[in-house]
Amino acid sequence: MGCMPEPDWTRTSINKGYPIVYCPTHPNAYSNRYVFVHRIVYERHIGRFLKRHEIVHHKNGNKLDYRIENLELTNHTDHARHHAMQFPAVMVTLICPGCVKPFTRERRKTHLSDRSKRRTFCSRHCNGAYTARTRRSRSQKRAKSSVSY
């Protein structure tokens, strides 16, 4: 297995601080031919290349600490679940865009994205009714604008 950790590696930092190394022959290298150092270290430890869906998690959260005792192999679901537990769940009151009634829902604050733009409904029924209503109004607007005299 090529691209093993060497003291003379020229490393750069991308993707929020993860060290990378140039390794054009690596089967999982990105299009720029770079590979994350922590993935190479773990591959050497287990004696095979990682599959694309396998994730190497830094136990102590330090992205620059790629000692084998700080790394563990996980999948996307378990990794997301682990990081979600870092953020407390809170009950929030929202207004349903379908029926315009208030309802409460458990939400986790997240560092990954701003979910405030996503519509949250009180039920599947309201979601379906709202979607059908907005699709109908959009198609009617398109029909009116395409009419030529």
C-alpha positions as YAML, in Angstrom:
chain: A
units: angstrom
residues:
- id: 1
  name: MET
  ca: [0.00, 0.00, 0.00]
- id: 2
  name: GLY
  ca: [1.56, 3.27, -1.13]
- id: 3
  name: CYS
  ca: [1.41, 6.72, 0.43]
- id: 4
  name: MET
  ca: [2.28, 5.65, 3.95]
- id: 5
  name: PRO
  ca: [2.98, 8.33, 6.57]
- id: 6
  name: GLU
  ca: [6.48, 9.68, 6.15]
- id: 7
  name: PRO
  ca: [8.24, 12.51, 8.00]
- id: 8
  name: ASP
  ca: [8.99, 14.34, 4.74]
- id: 9
  name: TRP
  ca: [5.36, 14.50, 3.60]
- id: 10
  name: THR
  ca: [4.33, 17.85, 2.29]
- id: 11
  name: ARG
  ca: [0.96, 18.35, 3.91]
- id: 12
  name: THR
  ca: [-1.61, 21.01, 3.31]
- id: 13
  name: SER
  ca: [-4.80, 21.66, 5.19]
- id: 14
  name: ILE
  ca: [-8.21, 21.54, 3.55]
- id: 15
  name: ASN
  ca: [-11.77, 20.72, 4.48]
- id: 16
  name: LYS
  ca: [-11.86, 22.50, 7.83]
- id: 17
  name: GLY
  ca: [-8.40, 21.58, 9.03]
- id: 18
  name: TYR
  ca: [-7.85, 17.93, 8.09]
- id: 19
  name: PRO
  ca: [-4.26, 17.23, 6.96]
- id: 20
  name: ILE
  ca: [-3.96, 15.77, 3.46]
- id: 21
  name: VAL
  ca: [-1.16, 14.29, 1.38]
- id: 22
  name: TYR
  ca: [-0.60, 14.06, -2.36]
- id: 23
  name: CYS
  ca: [-1.03, 10.44, -3.44]
- id: 24
  name: PRO
  ca: [-2.01, 10.12, -7.12]
- id: 25
  name: THR
  ca: [-1.97, 6.29, -7.10]
- id: 26
  name: HIS
  ca: [-4.34, 5.87, -4.15]
- id: 27
  name: PRO
  ca: [-7.65, 4.27, -5.22]
- id: 28
  name: ASN
  ca: [-9.70, 6.63, -3.01]
- id: 29
  name: ALA
  ca: [-7.83, 9.84, -3.83]
- id: 30
  name: TYR
  ca: [-10.01, 12.82, -4.68]
- id: 31
  name: SER
  ca: [-9.88, 14.30, -8.17]
- id: 32
  name: ASN
  ca: [-7.03, 16.57, -7.03]
- id: 33
  name: ARG
  ca: [-5.13, 13.34, -6.10]
- id: 34
  name: TYR
  ca: [-5.00, 14.12, -2.37]
- id: 35
  name: VAL
  ca: [-5.97, 11.76, 0.46]
- id: 36
  name: PHE
  ca: [-6.71, 12.52, 4.11]
- id: 37
  name: VAL
  ca: [-3.83, 11.48, 6.37]
- id: 38
  name: HIS
  ca: [-6.09, 9.90, 9.01]
- id: 39
  name: ARG
  ca: [-7.56, 7.59, 6.37]
- id: 40
  name: ILE
  ca: [-4.11, 6.47, 5.21]
- id: 41
  name: VAL
  ca: [-3.00, 5.84, 8.81]
- id: 42
  name: TYR
  ca: [-6.08, 3.71, 9.48]
- id: 43
  name: GLU
  ca: [-5.65, 1.80, 6.21]
- id: 44
  name: ARG
  ca: [-2.12, 0.90, 7.24]
- id: 45
  name: HIS
  ca: [-3.43, -0.26, 10.63]
- id: 46
  name: ILE
  ca: [-6.07, -2.62, 9.19]
- id: 47
  name: GLY
  ca: [-3.99, -3.69, 6.18]
- id: 48
  name: ARG
  ca: [-6.44, -2.76, 3.42]
- id: 49
  name: PHE
  ca: [-7.84, 0.24, 1.62]
- id: 50
  name: LEU
  ca: [-10.95, 1.76, 3.17]
- id: 51
  name: LYS
  ca: [-14.22, 1.61, 1.30]
- id: 52
  name: ARG
  ca: [-15.70, 4.97, 0.35]
- id: 53
  name: HIS
  ca: [-18.60, 4.60, 2.82]
- id: 54
  name: GLU
  ca: [-16.28, 3.90, 5.78]
- id: 55
  name: ILE
  ca: [-15.54, 6.89, 7.99]
- id: 56
  name: VAL
  ca: [-12.54, 7.32, 10.28]
- id: 57
  name: HIS
  ca: [-13.60, 9.21, 13.43]
- id: 58
  name: HIS
  ca: [-11.21, 11.21, 15.63]
- id: 59
  name: LYS
  ca: [-12.16, 10.20, 19.19]
- id: 60
  name: ASN
  ca: [-10.76, 13.32, 20.87]
- id: 61
  name: GLY
  ca: [-12.04, 15.69, 18.17]
- id: 62
  name: ASN
  ca: [-8.54, 16.90, 17.25]
- id: 63
  name: LYS
  ca: [-8.27, 16.67, 13.46]
- id: 64
  name: LEU
  ca: [-4.48, 16.92, 13.60]
- id: 65
  name: ASP
  ca: [-4.15, 13.94, 15.98]
- id: 66
  name: TYR
  ca: [-3.98, 10.90, 13.71]
- id: 67
  name: ARG
  ca: [-2.47, 8.46, 16.21]
- id: 68
  name: ILE
  ca: [-4.12, 5.06, 15.79]
- id: 69
  name: GLU
  ca: [-5.43, 5.05, 19.39]
- id: 70
  name: ASN
  ca: [-7.35, 8.25, 18.56]
- id: 71
  name: LEU
  ca: [-8.98, 6.84, 15.41]
- id: 72
  name: GLU
  ca: [-11.94, 4.50, 15.04]
- id: 73
  name: LEU
  ca: [-13.74, 3.14, 12.01]
- id: 74
  name: THR
  ca: [-17.46, 3.86, 11.75]
- id: 75
  name: ASN
  ca: [-20.22, 4.30, 9.19]
- id: 76
  name: HIS
  ca: [-22.05, 7.48, 8.23]
- id: 77
  name: THR
  ca: [-25.14, 6.78, 10.35]
- id: 78
  name: ASP
  ca: [-23.25, 6.06, 13.58]
- id: 79
  name: HIS
  ca: [-20.89, 8.98, 12.97]
- id: 80
  name: ALA
  ca: [-23.78, 11.41, 12.47]
- id: 81
  name: ARG
  ca: [-25.54, 10.03, 15.56]
- id: 82
  name: HIS
  ca: [-22.38, 10.47, 17.65]
- id: 83
  name: HIS
  ca: [-21.98, 14.12, 16.62]
- id: 84
  name: ALA
  ca: [-25.70, 14.86, 17.01]
- id: 85
  name: MET
  ca: [-25.48, 13.90, 20.70]
- id: 86
  name: GLN
  ca: [-23.14, 16.86, 21.24]
- id: 87
  name: PHE
  ca: [-26.06, 19.22, 20.75]
- id: 88
  name: PRO
  ca: [-28.93, 19.25, 23.25]
- id: 89
  name: ALA
  ca: [-32.48, 18.64, 22.09]
- id: 90
  name: VAL
  ca: [-34.94, 21.42, 22.89]
- id: 91
  name: MET
  ca: [-38.70, 21.68, 22.45]
- id: 92
  name: VAL
  ca: [-39.69, 24.48, 20.08]
- id: 93
  name: THR
  ca: [-43.09, 25.85, 19.10]
- id: 94
  name: LEU
  ca: [-43.61, 26.24, 15.36]
- id: 95
  name: ILE
  ca: [-46.45, 27.34, 13.11]
- id: 96
  name: CYS
  ca: [-47.57, 24.73, 10.59]
- id: 97
  name: PRO
  ca: [-47.56, 26.24, 7.08]
- id: 98
  name: GLY
  ca: [-50.36, 23.82, 6.10]
- id: 99
  name: CYS
  ca: [-53.03, 24.53, 8.73]
- id: 100
  name: VAL
  ca: [-51.45, 27.64, 10.33]
- id: 101
  name: LYS
  ca: [-51.78, 26.17, 13.84]
- id: 102
  name: PRO
  ca: [-49.01, 26.10, 16.46]
- id: 103
  name: PHE
  ca: [-47.39, 22.77, 17.40]
- id: 104
  name: THR
  ca: [-44.34, 21.68, 19.39]
- id: 105
  name: ARG
  ca: [-41.44, 19.63, 18.07]
- id: 106
  name: GLU
  ca: [-38.10, 18.46, 19.42]
- id: 107
  name: ARG
  ca: [-35.18, 20.09, 17.63]
- id: 108
  name: ARG
  ca: [-31.43, 19.76, 17.94]
- id: 109
  name: LYS
  ca: [-29.20, 22.71, 17.35]
- id: 110
  name: THR
  ca: [-26.82, 21.69, 14.62]
- id: 111
  name: HIS
  ca: [-23.52, 22.93, 13.33]
- id: 112
  name: LEU
  ca: [-24.01, 21.33, 9.92]
- id: 113
  name: SER
  ca: [-26.65, 23.52, 8.31]
- id: 114
  name: ASP
  ca: [-29.29, 26.15, 8.86]
- id: 115
  name: ARG
  ca: [-32.57, 24.25, 8.94]
- id: 116
  name: SER
  ca: [-34.69, 27.36, 9.46]
- id: 117
  name: LYS
  ca: [-35.46, 27.55, 5.72]
- id: 118
  name: ARG
  ca: [-36.92, 24.04, 5.70]
- id: 119
  name: ARG
  ca: [-40.67, 23.89, 6.26]
- id: 120
  name: THR
  ca: [-41.81, 21.74, 9.17]
- id: 121
  name: PHE
  ca: [-45.41, 20.57, 9.31]
- id: 122
  name: CYS
  ca: [-47.53, 19.30, 12.20]
- id: 123
  name: SER
  ca: [-48.51, 16.15, 10.24]
- id: 124
  name: ARG
  ca: [-48.03, 14.30, 6.98]
- id: 125
  name: HIS
  ca: [-51.55, 15.28, 6.02]
- id: 126
  name: CYS
  ca: [-50.71, 19.00, 6.26]
- id: 127
  name: ASN
  ca: [-47.48, 18.45, 4.34]
- id: 128
  name: GLY
  ca: [-49.30, 16.68, 1.50]
- id: 129
  name: ALA
  ca: [-52.11, 19.24, 1.36]
- id: 130
  name: TYR
  ca: [-49.65, 22.15, 1.35]
- id: 131
  name: THR
  ca: [-47.51, 20.54, -1.37]
- id: 132
  name: ALA
  ca: [-50.54, 19.84, -3.57]
- id: 133
  name: ARG
  ca: [-51.84, 23.38, -3.08]
- id: 134
  name: THR
  ca: [-48.50, 25.02, -3.98]
- id: 135
  name: ARG
  ca: [-47.99, 22.74, -7.02]
- id: 136
  name: ARG
  ca: [-51.48, 23.57, -8.25]
- id: 137
  name: SER
  ca: [-50.93, 27.32, -7.86]
- id: 138
  name: ARG
  ca: [-47.53, 27.13, -9.60]
- id: 139
  name: SER
  ca: [-48.96, 25.24, -12.57]
- id: 140
  name: GLN
  ca: [-51.83, 27.74, -12.84]
- id: 141
  name: LYS
  ca: [-49.35, 30.63, -12.87]
- id: 142
  name: ARG
  ca: [-47.32, 28.91, -15.61]
- id: 143
  name: ALA
  ca: [-50.47, 28.31, -17.65]
- id: 144
  name: LYS
  ca: [-51.49, 31.98, -17.38]
- id: 145
  name: SER
  ca: [-48.03, 33.23, -18.37]
- id: 146
  name: SER
  ca: [-47.83, 30.92, -21.41]
- id: 147
  name: VAL
  ca: [-51.13, 32.10, -22.92]
- id: 148
  name: SER
  ca: [-50.42, 34.28, -25.95]
- id: 149
  name: TYR
  ca: [-52.88, 36.62, -27.64]
...
